[in-house]
mmCIF file of C-alpha atoms and ligand atoms in Angstrom:
data_model
loop_
_atom_site.group_PDB
_atom_site.id
_atom_site.type_symbol
_atom_site.label_atom_id
_atom_site.label_comp_id
_atom_site.label_asym_id
_atom_site.label_seq_id
_atom_site.Cartn_x
_atom_site.Cartn_y
_atom_site.Cartn_z
ATOM 1 C CA MET A 132 -31.694 -25.221 3.768
ATOM 2 C CA PRO A 133 -28.070 -25.989 3.090
ATOM 3 C CA THR A 134 -26.383 -23.966 5.593
ATOM 4 C CA GLU A 135 -27.875 -22.139 8.731
ATOM 5 C CA VAL A 136 -29.754 -18.966 7.640
ATOM 6 C CA THR A 137 -29.262 -16.098 9.765
ATOM 7 C CA THR A 138 -30.211 -13.085 7.621
ATOM 8 C CA ALA A 139 -33.662 -11.880 6.608
ATOM 9 C CA VAL A 140 -34.888 -9.105 4.191
ATOM 10 C CA ILE A 141 -37.883 -7.665 4.791
ATOM 11 C CA GLY A 142 -39.158 -5.826 1.481
ATOM 12 C CA GLY A 143 -41.964 -3.089 1.155
ATOM 13 C CA THR A 144 -43.361 -1.277 -1.645
ATOM 14 C CA GLY A 145 -41.389 -2.145 -5.030
ATOM 15 C CA LEU A 146 -39.888 -4.904 -3.248
ATOM 16 C CA THR A 147 -42.504 -7.507 -2.898
ATOM 17 C CA GLN A 148 -40.142 -10.273 -4.162
ATOM 18 C CA LEU A 149 -36.430 -10.688 -4.359
ATOM 19 C CA GLU A 150 -35.303 -11.071 -7.795
ATOM 20 C CA GLY A 151 -32.770 -13.674 -8.058
ATOM 21 C CA LEU A 152 -33.402 -15.312 -5.224
ATOM 22 C CA THR A 153 -32.861 -18.860 -5.476
ATOM 23 C CA LEU A 154 -35.971 -20.116 -3.770
ATOM 24 C CA VAL A 155 -35.429 -23.364 -1.745
ATOM 25 C CA GLU A 156 -38.579 -23.470 0.252
ATOM 26 C CA ASP A 157 -41.322 -21.268 1.185
ATOM 27 C CA ARG A 158 -42.369 -21.803 4.827
ATOM 28 C CA THR A 159 -46.175 -20.924 5.871
ATOM 29 C CA VAL A 160 -45.852 -19.964 9.683
ATOM 30 C CA GLU A 161 -48.243 -19.328 12.240
ATOM 31 C CA THR A 162 -47.372 -17.021 15.717
ATOM 32 C CA PRO A 163 -49.113 -16.157 18.784
ATOM 33 C CA TYR A 164 -50.094 -13.134 16.972
ATOM 34 C CA GLY A 165 -51.630 -14.636 13.781
ATOM 35 C CA PRO A 166 -49.651 -15.398 10.352
ATOM 36 C CA PRO A 167 -47.012 -13.066 8.958
ATOM 37 C CA SER A 168 -47.747 -11.314 6.109
ATOM 38 C CA SER A 169 -46.205 -13.713 3.591
ATOM 39 C CA PRO A 170 -44.674 -17.007 3.665
ATOM 40 C CA LEU A 171 -41.005 -16.876 4.702
ATOM 41 C CA HIS A 172 -38.994 -17.500 1.284
ATOM 42 C CA LEU A 173 -36.332 -19.228 2.300
ATOM 43 C CA GLY A 174 -33.331 -19.675 -0.551
ATOM 44 C CA LEU A 175 -30.063 -18.617 -1.963
ATOM 45 C CA TYR A 176 -28.988 -14.883 -3.063
ATOM 46 C CA VAL A 177 -25.570 -14.465 -4.619
ATOM 47 C CA GLY A 178 -25.170 -18.120 -3.080
ATOM 48 C CA ARG A 179 -26.119 -16.928 0.486
ATOM 49 C CA PRO A 180 -28.778 -18.434 2.610
ATOM 50 C CA VAL A 181 -31.274 -15.712 3.241
ATOM 51 C CA VAL A 182 -34.926 -15.424 3.960
ATOM 52 C CA PHE A 183 -37.048 -12.906 2.230
ATOM 53 C CA LEU A 184 -40.520 -11.516 3.455
ATOM 54 C CA ALA A 185 -42.957 -9.306 1.722
ATOM 55 C CA ARG A 186 -43.831 -6.453 4.458
ATOM 56 C CA HIS A 187 -47.295 -5.915 2.451
ATOM 57 C CA GLY A 188 -47.775 -9.217 1.381
ATOM 58 C CA GLN A 189 -47.263 -10.713 -2.000
ATOM 59 C CA ASP A 190 -50.143 -8.750 -3.570
ATOM 60 C CA HIS A 191 -49.423 -5.756 -1.447
ATOM 61 C CA ARG A 192 -52.922 -6.426 0.804
ATOM 62 C CA TYR A 193 -51.449 -4.890 3.818
ATOM 63 C CA PRO A 194 -51.553 -1.372 4.023
ATOM 64 C CA PRO A 195 -48.602 0.522 6.793
ATOM 65 C CA HIS A 196 -51.007 0.349 9.579
ATOM 66 C CA LEU A 197 -52.288 -3.088 9.011
ATOM 67 C CA VAL A 198 -49.236 -4.961 8.680
ATOM 68 C CA ASN A 199 -48.650 -7.878 11.491
ATOM 69 C CA TYR A 200 -45.526 -6.279 12.422
ATOM 70 C CA ARG A 201 -45.503 -8.651 15.361
ATOM 71 C CA ALA A 202 -45.974 -11.564 13.391
ATOM 72 C CA ASN A 203 -43.818 -10.670 11.195
ATOM 73 C CA ILE A 204 -40.586 -10.502 13.629
ATOM 74 C CA TRP A 205 -41.680 -13.147 15.621
ATOM 75 C CA ALA A 206 -41.830 -15.489 12.882
ATOM 76 C CA LEU A 207 -38.080 -14.301 11.507
ATOM 77 C CA HIS A 208 -36.817 -14.704 15.488
ATOM 78 C CA GLN A 209 -38.436 -18.150 15.714
ATOM 79 C CA LEU A 210 -36.441 -19.380 12.663
ATOM 80 C CA GLY A 211 -33.434 -18.417 14.177
ATOM 81 C CA ILE A 212 -32.778 -14.866 12.220
ATOM 82 C CA ARG A 213 -30.212 -13.011 13.767
ATOM 83 C CA ARG A 214 -29.919 -9.888 11.295
ATOM 84 C CA VAL A 215 -32.716 -8.105 9.466
ATOM 85 C CA ILE A 216 -32.292 -5.499 6.471
ATOM 86 C CA ALA A 217 -35.480 -3.997 6.129
ATOM 87 C CA VAL A 218 -35.888 -2.071 2.341
ATOM 88 C CA ALA A 219 -38.274 0.579 2.751
ATOM 89 C CA ALA A 220 -39.573 3.316 0.400
ATOM 90 C CA VAL A 221 -39.748 7.008 1.771
ATOM 91 C CA GLY A 222 -40.314 10.469 0.675
ATOM 92 C CA GLY A 223 -37.630 12.665 0.665
ATOM 93 C CA ILE A 224 -37.352 15.767 2.926
ATOM 94 C CA HIS A 225 -33.512 16.273 2.735
ATOM 95 C CA ALA A 226 -32.275 17.877 -0.175
ATOM 96 C CA GLU A 227 -29.942 15.189 -1.031
ATOM 97 C CA LEU A 228 -32.852 12.594 -0.593
ATOM 98 C CA GLY A 229 -34.527 13.576 -4.085
ATOM 99 C CA PRO A 230 -36.343 10.380 -5.984
ATOM 100 C CA ALA A 231 -34.679 7.377 -6.297
ATOM 101 C CA ALA A 232 -31.569 8.454 -3.825
ATOM 102 C CA LEU A 233 -30.960 5.919 -0.862
ATOM 103 C CA ALA A 234 -30.343 6.440 2.682
ATOM 104 C CA VAL A 235 -29.090 4.267 5.804
ATOM 105 C CA PRO A 236 -31.370 5.859 8.491
ATOM 106 C CA ASP A 237 -29.791 6.050 11.912
ATOM 107 C CA GLN A 238 -32.565 7.603 13.984
ATOM 108 C CA ILE A 239 -36.368 7.267 13.897
ATOM 109 C CA ILE A 240 -39.217 9.496 15.680
ATOM 110 C CA ASP A 241 -42.342 7.488 15.755
ATOM 111 C CA TYR A 242 -45.260 9.451 15.132
ATOM 112 C CA THR A 243 -47.956 6.450 14.388
ATOM 113 C CA TRP A 244 -50.651 5.725 17.026
ATOM 114 C CA GLY A 245 -52.613 2.569 17.106
ATOM 115 C CA ARG A 246 -50.582 -0.069 16.446
ATOM 116 C CA ALA A 247 -49.719 -3.234 17.764
ATOM 117 C CA HIS A 248 -46.441 -2.105 18.646
ATOM 118 C CA THR A 249 -45.135 -4.385 21.464
ATOM 119 C CA PHE A 250 -44.304 -7.940 22.740
ATOM 120 C CA SER A 251 -44.369 -6.479 26.076
ATOM 121 C CA GLU A 252 -47.765 -7.319 28.170
ATOM 122 C CA GLU A 253 -49.049 -8.266 31.895
ATOM 123 C CA GLY A 254 -46.348 -10.418 33.497
ATOM 124 C CA ARG A 255 -43.624 -9.791 30.243
ATOM 125 C CA VAL A 256 -42.317 -6.279 30.911
ATOM 126 C CA LEU A 257 -40.125 -4.909 28.520
ATOM 127 C CA HIS A 258 -38.731 -1.760 27.736
ATOM 128 C CA ALA A 259 -36.247 -2.012 24.982
ATOM 129 C CA ASP A 260 -33.748 0.700 25.081
ATOM 130 C CA CYS A 261 -34.041 2.449 22.014
ATOM 131 C CA THR A 262 -31.382 4.935 22.270
ATOM 132 C CA GLU A 263 -29.876 3.991 19.007
ATOM 133 C CA PRO A 264 -32.698 2.166 17.059
ATOM 134 C CA TYR A 265 -30.640 0.667 14.331
ATOM 135 C CA ASP A 266 -27.808 -1.849 14.934
ATOM 136 C CA GLY A 267 -24.362 -0.242 14.090
ATOM 137 C CA ALA A 268 -22.547 -3.001 12.625
ATOM 138 C CA LEU A 269 -25.409 -3.764 10.349
ATOM 139 C CA ARG A 270 -25.575 0.004 9.011
ATOM 140 C CA ASP A 271 -21.718 -0.096 8.345
ATOM 141 C CA ALA A 272 -22.272 -3.292 6.255
ATOM 142 C CA LEU A 273 -24.903 -1.297 4.295
ATOM 143 C CA ILE A 274 -22.729 1.941 3.746
ATOM 144 C CA ALA A 275 -19.777 -0.369 3.120
ATOM 145 C CA ALA A 276 -22.059 -2.387 0.707
ATOM 146 C CA ALA A 277 -23.099 0.539 -1.501
ATOM 147 C CA ALA A 278 -19.765 2.016 -1.914
ATOM 148 C CA ARG A 279 -18.457 -1.238 -3.465
ATOM 149 C CA ALA A 280 -21.827 -1.412 -5.533
ATOM 150 C CA GLN A 281 -20.590 2.292 -6.410
ATOM 151 C CA VAL A 282 -24.306 3.209 -5.405
ATOM 152 C CA ALA A 283 -24.474 6.803 -3.746
ATOM 153 C CA VAL A 284 -25.930 6.124 -0.044
ATOM 154 C CA MET A 285 -26.876 8.906 2.785
ATOM 155 C CA PRO A 286 -25.055 7.296 5.396
ATOM 156 C CA ASN A 287 -27.579 8.743 8.016
ATOM 157 C CA GLY A 288 -30.802 10.405 8.492
ATOM 158 C CA ILE A 289 -33.856 10.571 10.572
ATOM 159 C CA TYR A 290 -37.015 8.409 9.681
ATOM 160 C CA ALA A 291 -39.763 10.150 10.518
ATOM 161 C CA VAL A 292 -42.817 7.233 10.438
ATOM 162 C CA MET A 293 -45.971 8.488 9.943
ATOM 163 C CA GLN A 294 -49.212 6.554 10.408
ATOM 164 C CA GLY A 295 -51.004 6.829 6.841
ATOM 165 C CA PRO A 296 -52.108 5.506 4.770
ATOM 166 C CA ARG A 297 -52.879 8.915 3.405
ATOM 167 C CA LEU A 298 -49.414 10.913 2.362
ATOM 168 C CA GLU A 299 -48.921 13.875 4.147
ATOM 169 C CA THR A 300 -50.112 17.848 4.095
ATOM 170 C CA ALA A 301 -47.734 20.120 3.282
ATOM 171 C CA ALA A 302 -47.677 21.624 6.597
ATOM 172 C CA GLU A 303 -47.062 18.322 8.397
ATOM 173 C CA ILE A 304 -43.545 17.947 6.030
ATOM 174 C CA ARG A 305 -42.899 21.283 6.960
ATOM 175 C CA LYS A 306 -43.307 20.153 10.804
ATOM 176 C CA LEU A 307 -41.340 17.318 10.468
ATOM 177 C CA ARG A 308 -38.552 18.916 8.772
ATOM 178 C CA ALA A 309 -38.492 21.627 11.550
ATOM 179 C CA GLU A 310 -38.238 18.454 14.031
ATOM 180 C CA GLY A 311 -35.241 17.390 12.410
ATOM 181 C CA CYS A 312 -36.476 14.633 10.000
ATOM 182 C CA THR A 313 -34.639 13.880 7.094
ATOM 183 C CA MET A 314 -37.304 11.326 5.151
ATOM 184 C CA VAL A 315 -40.444 10.070 5.775
ATOM 185 C CA GLY A 316 -42.202 6.735 5.560
ATOM 186 C CA MET A 317 -44.830 4.509 7.283
ATOM 187 C CA THR A 318 -43.198 1.326 8.041
ATOM 188 C CA ALA A 319 -40.092 1.698 10.700
ATOM 189 C CA MET A 320 -42.096 1.717 13.552
ATOM 190 C CA PRO A 321 -42.775 -0.684 15.407
ATOM 191 C CA GLU A 322 -40.750 -3.239 13.151
ATOM 192 C CA ALA A 323 -37.403 -1.656 14.675
ATOM 193 C CA ALA A 324 -38.592 -1.503 17.898
ATOM 194 C CA LEU A 325 -40.115 -5.081 17.749
ATOM 195 C CA ALA A 326 -36.470 -6.451 16.388
ATOM 196 C CA ARG A 327 -34.963 -4.955 19.628
ATOM 197 C CA GLU A 328 -37.365 -6.611 21.687
ATOM 198 C CA LEU A 329 -36.401 -9.737 20.849
ATOM 199 C CA GLY A 330 -32.953 -8.818 20.056
ATOM 200 C CA LEU A 331 -32.643 -8.787 16.472
ATOM 201 C CA ALA A 332 -30.436 -6.552 14.521
ATOM 202 C CA TYR A 333 -32.260 -4.471 12.544
ATOM 203 C CA ALA A 334 -31.132 -1.616 10.116
ATOM 204 C CA THR A 335 -33.212 -0.120 7.033
ATOM 205 C CA LEU A 336 -32.038 0.651 3.912
ATOM 206 C CA ALA A 337 -34.232 3.536 2.671
ATOM 207 C CA VAL A 338 -35.015 4.598 -1.037
ATOM 208 C CA SER A 339 -36.950 7.873 -1.333
ATOM 209 C CA VAL A 340 -39.217 7.639 -4.114
ATOM 210 C CA ASN A 341 -41.049 11.189 -4.100
ATOM 211 C CA TRP A 342 -40.475 14.354 -2.647
ATOM 212 C CA ALA A 343 -42.161 14.599 0.641
ATOM 213 C CA ALA A 344 -45.508 16.568 -0.096
ATOM 214 C CA GLY A 345 -44.691 20.383 -0.747
ATOM 215 C CA LEU A 346 -41.160 20.081 -1.697
ATOM 216 C CA GLY A 347 -41.506 18.971 -5.284
ATOM 217 C CA PRO A 348 -41.322 21.112 -8.147
ATOM 218 C CA ALA A 349 -43.870 23.207 -8.959
ATOM 219 C CA GLY A 350 -46.706 20.754 -10.241
ATOM 220 C CA SER A 351 -45.205 17.703 -9.544
ATOM 221 C CA ASP A 352 -47.272 15.110 -8.379
ATOM 222 C CA ILE A 353 -46.119 12.332 -5.784
ATOM 223 C CA HIS A 354 -47.854 9.337 -7.388
ATOM 224 C CA GLY A 355 -46.280 10.345 -10.665
ATOM 225 C CA ASP A 356 -42.846 10.574 -9.162
ATOM 226 C CA ILE A 357 -43.489 7.445 -7.379
ATOM 227 C CA ALA A 358 -44.225 5.517 -10.581
ATOM 228 C CA ALA A 359 -41.320 6.836 -12.064
ATOM 229 C CA SER A 360 -38.894 6.583 -9.435
ATOM 230 C CA LEU A 361 -39.506 2.970 -7.959
ATOM 231 C CA SER A 362 -37.709 0.538 -10.569
ATOM 232 C CA ALA A 363 -34.854 2.674 -10.637
ATOM 233 C CA GLY A 364 -34.523 2.863 -6.923
ATOM 234 C CA MET A 365 -34.970 -0.377 -6.359
ATOM 235 C CA ASP A 366 -32.375 -1.408 -8.783
ATOM 236 C CA LYS A 367 -30.016 0.381 -6.676
ATOM 237 C CA VAL A 368 -31.453 -1.114 -3.669
ATOM 238 C CA ARG A 369 -30.740 -4.485 -5.399
ATOM 239 C CA ALA A 370 -26.919 -3.811 -5.979
ATOM 240 C CA VAL A 371 -26.936 -3.145 -2.168
ATOM 241 C CA LEU A 372 -28.248 -6.400 -1.432
ATOM 242 C CA ARG A 373 -25.991 -8.397 -3.383
ATOM 243 C CA GLU A 374 -22.558 -6.952 -2.027
ATOM 244 C CA VAL A 375 -24.351 -6.905 1.723
ATOM 245 C CA LEU A 376 -25.422 -10.396 1.724
HETATM 246 N N1 LIG B 261 -44.843 9.724 3.016
HETATM 247 C C1 LIG B 261 -45.119 8.803 3.483
HETATM 248 N N2 LIG B 261 -44.710 7.443 3.578
HETATM 249 C C2 LIG B 261 -44.069 7.351 2.339
HETATM 250 C C3 LIG B 261 -44.031 8.375 1.243
HETATM 251 C C4 LIG B 261 -44.140 9.966 1.563
HETATM 252 O O1 LIG B 261 -44.047 10.558 1.099
HETATM 253 N N3 LIG B 261 -43.320 7.910 0.074
HETATM 254 C C5 LIG B 261 -43.178 6.544 0.295
HETATM 255 N N4 LIG B 261 -43.475 6.689 1.267
#
Protein backbone atom coordinates (compact mmCIF):
# COMPACT_ATOMS: atom_id res chain seq x y z
CA MET A 1 0.00 0.00 0.00
CA PRO A 2 1.21 3.51 -0.74
CA THR A 3 0.13 4.72 2.68
CA GLU A 4 -0.68 3.01 5.93
CA VAL A 5 -4.17 1.51 5.88
CA THR A 6 -6.10 1.84 9.13
CA THR A 7 -9.75 1.63 8.06
CA ALA A 8 -11.67 -1.43 6.95
CA VAL A 9 -15.11 -1.88 5.48
CA ILE A 10 -16.84 -5.20 6.09
CA GLY A 11 -19.50 -5.63 3.45
CA GLY A 12 -22.56 -7.76 4.02
CA THR A 13 -25.45 -8.92 1.88
CA GLY A 14 -25.62 -6.73 -1.22
CA LEU A 15 -22.06 -5.45 -0.78
CA THR A 16 -19.75 -8.33 -1.64
CA GLN A 17 -17.42 -5.96 -3.44
CA LEU A 18 -16.74 -2.29 -3.07
CA GLU A 19 -17.50 -0.77 -6.44
CA GLY A 20 -15.02 2.05 -7.08
CA LEU A 21 -12.24 0.45 -5.06
CA THR A 22 -8.95 0.70 -6.95
CA LEU A 23 -7.42 -2.58 -5.97
CA VAL A 24 -3.77 -2.51 -4.95
CA GLU A 25 -3.43 -6.00 -3.52
CA ASP A 26 -5.53 -9.03 -2.62
CA ARG A 27 -4.01 -10.47 0.52
CA THR A 28 -4.84 -14.02 1.53
CA VAL A 29 -4.15 -14.44 5.23
CA GLU A 30 -4.32 -17.22 7.79
CA THR A 31 -5.25 -16.73 11.41
CA PRO A 32 -5.22 -19.01 14.46
CA TYR A 33 -8.96 -19.37 13.76
CA GLY A 34 -8.63 -20.33 10.10
CA PRO A 35 -9.02 -18.19 7.01
CA PRO A 36 -11.27 -15.11 6.93
CA SER A 37 -14.39 -15.10 4.76
CA SER A 38 -12.55 -13.59 1.81
CA PRO A 39 -9.12 -12.28 0.88
CA LEU A 40 -8.43 -8.82 2.26
CA HIS A 41 -8.84 -6.41 -0.62
CA LEU A 42 -6.38 -3.57 -0.07
CA GLY A 43 -6.95 -0.56 -2.24
CA LEU A 44 -7.88 3.05 -2.65
CA TYR A 45 -11.42 4.32 -2.39
CA VAL A 46 -11.91 7.99 -3.28
CA GLY A 47 -8.13 8.20 -3.00
CA ARG A 48 -8.03 6.85 0.57
CA PRO A 49 -6.41 3.59 1.59
CA VAL A 50 -8.97 1.07 2.77
CA VAL A 51 -9.35 -2.66 3.22
CA PHE A 52 -12.51 -4.38 2.11
CA LEU A 53 -13.66 -7.74 3.43
CA ALA A 54 -16.79 -9.58 2.24
CA ARG A 55 -18.38 -10.95 5.41
CA HIS A 56 -20.24 -13.77 3.67
CA GLY A 57 -17.43 -14.49 1.19
CA GLN A 58 -17.20 -13.10 -2.30
CA ASP A 59 -19.63 -15.66 -3.63
CA HIS A 60 -21.86 -15.30 -0.57
CA ARG A 61 -21.10 -18.81 0.60
CA TYR A 62 -21.26 -18.32 4.39
CA PRO A 63 -24.66 -17.88 6.02
CA PRO A 64 -24.64 -15.62 9.12
CA HIS A 65 -24.24 -18.46 11.63
CA LEU A 66 -21.26 -19.91 9.71
CA VAL A 67 -19.27 -16.71 9.16
CA ASN A 68 -15.81 -17.03 10.73
CA TYR A 69 -16.15 -13.78 12.67
CA ARG A 70 -13.02 -14.44 14.73
CA ALA A 71 -10.83 -14.97 11.68
CA ASN A 72 -12.25 -11.84 10.03
CA ILE A 73 -11.61 -9.54 12.98
CA TRP A 74 -8.26 -11.16 13.81
CA ALA A 75 -7.05 -10.72 10.22
CA LEU A 76 -8.00 -7.04 10.18
CA HIS A 77 -6.33 -6.43 13.52
CA GLN A 78 -3.21 -8.24 12.38
CA LEU A 79 -3.04 -5.96 9.35
CA GLY A 80 -3.00 -2.90 11.62
CA ILE A 81 -6.61 -1.84 11.10
CA ARG A 82 -7.93 0.48 13.80
CA ARG A 83 -11.43 1.33 12.52
CA VAL A 84 -14.06 -1.02 11.13
CA ILE A 85 -17.16 0.16 9.31
CA ALA A 86 -19.57 -2.75 9.15
CA VAL A 87 -22.26 -2.59 6.51
CA ALA A 88 -25.26 -4.73 7.39
CA ALA A 89 -28.59 -5.41 5.73
CA VAL A 90 -31.40 -5.48 8.29
CA GLY A 91 -35.15 -5.77 8.55
CA GLY A 92 -36.87 -2.60 9.71
CA ILE A 93 -38.93 -2.68 12.92
CA HIS A 94 -39.13 1.07 13.63
CA ALA A 95 -41.66 2.99 11.50
CA GLU A 96 -38.83 5.07 9.97
CA LEU A 97 -36.90 2.04 8.80
CA GLY A 98 -38.79 0.97 5.73
CA PRO A 99 -36.98 -0.65 2.82
CA ALA A 100 -33.85 1.27 1.66
CA ALA A 101 -33.69 3.44 4.81
CA LEU A 102 -30.33 3.71 6.61
CA ALA A 103 -29.47 3.73 10.30
CA VAL A 104 -26.40 4.01 12.49
CA PRO A 105 -27.43 1.93 15.52
CA ASP A 106 -26.09 2.77 18.96
CA GLN A 107 -27.08 -0.40 20.79
CA ILE A 108 -27.30 -4.14 20.25
CA ILE A 109 -29.24 -6.98 21.81
CA ASP A 110 -27.64 -10.33 21.07
CA TYR A 111 -30.09 -13.21 20.58
CA THR A 112 -27.59 -15.51 18.86
CA TRP A 113 -26.33 -18.78 20.27
CA GLY A 114 -23.63 -21.31 19.58
CA ARG A 115 -21.33 -18.99 17.64
CA ALA A 116 -17.60 -18.80 18.28
CA HIS A 117 -17.99 -15.41 19.90
CA THR A 118 -14.83 -14.54 21.83
CA PHE A 119 -11.04 -14.53 21.76
CA SER A 120 -11.13 -15.33 25.47
CA GLU A 121 -9.89 -18.78 26.38
CA GLU A 122 -8.21 -20.58 29.24
CA GLY A 123 -5.31 -18.40 30.34
CA ARG A 124 -6.70 -15.39 28.45
CA VAL A 125 -9.65 -14.02 30.38
CA LEU A 126 -11.34 -11.10 28.64
CA HIS A 127 -14.40 -9.22 29.84
CA ALA A 128 -14.87 -6.65 27.09
CA ASP A 129 -16.85 -3.61 28.23
CA CYS A 130 -19.80 -3.51 25.84
CA THR A 131 -21.84 -0.86 27.64
CA GLU A 132 -21.57 1.15 24.42
CA PRO A 133 -20.99 -1.58 21.84
CA TYR A 134 -20.26 0.89 19.05
CA ASP A 135 -17.49 3.46 18.82
CA GLY A 136 -18.94 6.93 19.36
CA ALA A 137 -16.47 8.83 17.16
CA LEU A 138 -16.92 6.43 14.25
CA ARG A 139 -20.71 6.62 14.59
CA ASP A 140 -20.51 10.42 14.58
CA ALA A 141 -18.33 10.30 11.47
CA LEU A 142 -20.89 8.10 9.68
CA ILE A 143 -23.78 10.35 10.67
CA ALA A 144 -21.89 13.49 9.55
CA ALA A 145 -20.90 11.80 6.28
CA ALA A 146 -24.55 10.91 5.60
CA ALA A 147 -25.52 14.56 6.15
CA ARG A 148 -22.84 15.73 3.71
CA ALA A 149 -24.00 13.14 1.18
CA GLN A 150 -27.61 14.28 1.75
CA VAL A 151 -28.64 10.77 2.64
CA ALA A 152 -31.22 10.47 5.40
CA VAL A 153 -30.01 8.25 8.21
CA MET A 154 -31.59 7.32 11.52
CA PRO A 155 -28.84 8.36 13.97
CA ASN A 156 -29.44 5.63 16.55
CA GLY A 157 -31.34 2.43 17.14
CA ILE A 158 -31.17 -0.95 18.77
CA TYR A 159 -29.99 -3.74 16.49
CA ALA A 160 -31.45 -7.14 17.43
CA VAL A 161 -29.08 -9.89 16.31
CA MET A 162 -30.94 -13.08 15.51
CA GLN A 163 -29.36 -16.44 14.85
CA GLY A 164 -30.88 -17.03 11.44
CA PRO A 165 -30.53 -18.08 8.78
CA ARG A 166 -34.30 -18.26 8.74
CA LEU A 167 -36.23 -15.03 8.97
CA GLU A 168 -38.29 -14.35 12.08
CA THR A 169 -41.87 -15.17 12.90
CA ALA A 170 -44.29 -12.27 13.26
CA ALA A 171 -44.56 -13.04 16.98
CA GLU A 172 -40.78 -12.89 17.37
CA ILE A 173 -40.76 -9.46 15.77
CA ARG A 174 -43.56 -8.27 18.08
CA LYS A 175 -41.44 -9.45 21.00
CA LEU A 176 -38.32 -7.72 19.68
CA ARG A 177 -40.30 -4.52 19.23
CA ALA A 178 -41.64 -4.78 22.78
CA GLU A 179 -38.03 -5.16 23.94
CA GLY A 180 -37.15 -1.89 22.24
CA CYS A 181 -35.41 -3.18 19.12
CA THR A 182 -35.60 -0.94 16.06
CA MET A 183 -34.02 -3.23 13.49
CA VAL A 184 -33.22 -6.91 13.12
CA GLY A 185 -30.24 -8.55 11.47
CA MET A 186 -27.99 -11.56 11.93
CA THR A 187 -24.37 -10.41 12.04
CA ALA A 188 -23.66 -7.56 14.48
CA MET A 189 -22.77 -10.12 17.12
CA PRO A 190 -20.28 -11.52 17.68
CA GLU A 191 -18.60 -9.13 15.22
CA ALA A 192 -18.92 -6.01 17.40
CA ALA A 193 -17.79 -7.77 20.59
CA LEU A 194 -14.77 -9.35 18.90
CA ALA A 195 -13.73 -5.95 17.56
CA ARG A 196 -14.02 -4.56 21.09
CA GLU A 197 -11.93 -7.42 22.49
CA LEU A 198 -9.10 -6.46 20.14
CA GLY A 199 -9.54 -2.71 20.67
CA LEU A 200 -10.83 -1.88 17.20
CA ALA A 201 -13.23 1.04 16.77
CA TYR A 202 -16.36 -0.47 15.24
CA ALA A 203 -19.62 0.99 13.92
CA THR A 204 -22.44 -0.34 11.78
CA LEU A 205 -24.05 1.32 8.81
CA ALA A 206 -27.32 -0.57 8.63
CA VAL A 207 -29.51 -0.62 5.58
CA SER A 208 -33.08 -1.79 5.88
CA VAL A 209 -33.93 -4.06 3.00
CA ASN A 210 -37.39 -5.16 4.13
CA TRP A 211 -40.01 -4.63 6.79
CA ALA A 212 -39.41 -7.17 9.53
CA ALA A 213 -41.77 -10.14 9.53
CA GLY A 214 -45.42 -9.21 9.93
CA LEU A 215 -44.83 -5.44 9.65
CA GLY A 216 -45.07 -5.00 5.89
CA PRO A 217 -48.26 -4.08 4.09
CA ALA A 218 -50.71 -6.94 3.66
CA GLY A 219 -49.68 -9.20 0.83
CA SER A 220 -46.05 -8.07 0.81
CA ASP A 221 -43.34 -10.69 0.85
CA ILE A 222 -39.93 -10.25 2.44
CA HIS A 223 -37.84 -11.68 -0.39
CA GLY A 224 -39.67 -9.47 -2.87
CA ASP A 225 -38.94 -6.43 -0.68
CA ILE A 226 -35.28 -7.38 -0.41
CA ALA A 227 -34.89 -7.80 -4.16
CA ALA A 228 -36.62 -4.48 -4.79
CA SER A 229 -34.79 -2.36 -2.23
CA LEU A 230 -31.26 -3.77 -1.97
CA SER A 231 -29.79 -1.85 -4.86
CA ALA A 232 -31.34 1.51 -3.86
CA GLY A 233 -30.18 0.97 -0.28
CA MET A 234 -26.65 0.06 -1.34
CA ASP A 235 -26.42 3.16 -3.57
CA LYS A 236 -27.01 5.21 -0.42
CA VAL A 237 -24.48 3.15 1.52
CA ARG A 238 -21.84 3.82 -1.13
CA ALA A 239 -22.62 7.54 -1.04
CA VAL A 240 -22.03 7.58 2.73
CA LEU A 241 -18.85 5.49 2.42
CA ARG A 242 -17.43 7.90 -0.16
CA GLU A 243 -17.90 10.78 2.29
CA VAL A 244 -16.76 9.03 5.43
CA LEU A 245 -13.54 7.70 3.98
N1 LIG B 1 -34.43 -10.38 9.72
C1 LIG B 1 -33.17 -10.72 10.03
N2 LIG B 1 -32.13 -10.37 9.31
C2 LIG B 1 -32.35 -9.64 8.21
C3 LIG B 1 -33.64 -9.27 7.81
C4 LIG B 1 -34.73 -9.65 8.61
O1 LIG B 1 -35.90 -9.34 8.32
N3 LIG B 1 -33.50 -8.56 6.65
C5 LIG B 1 -32.17 -8.52 6.38
N4 LIG B 1 -31.47 -9.17 7.32
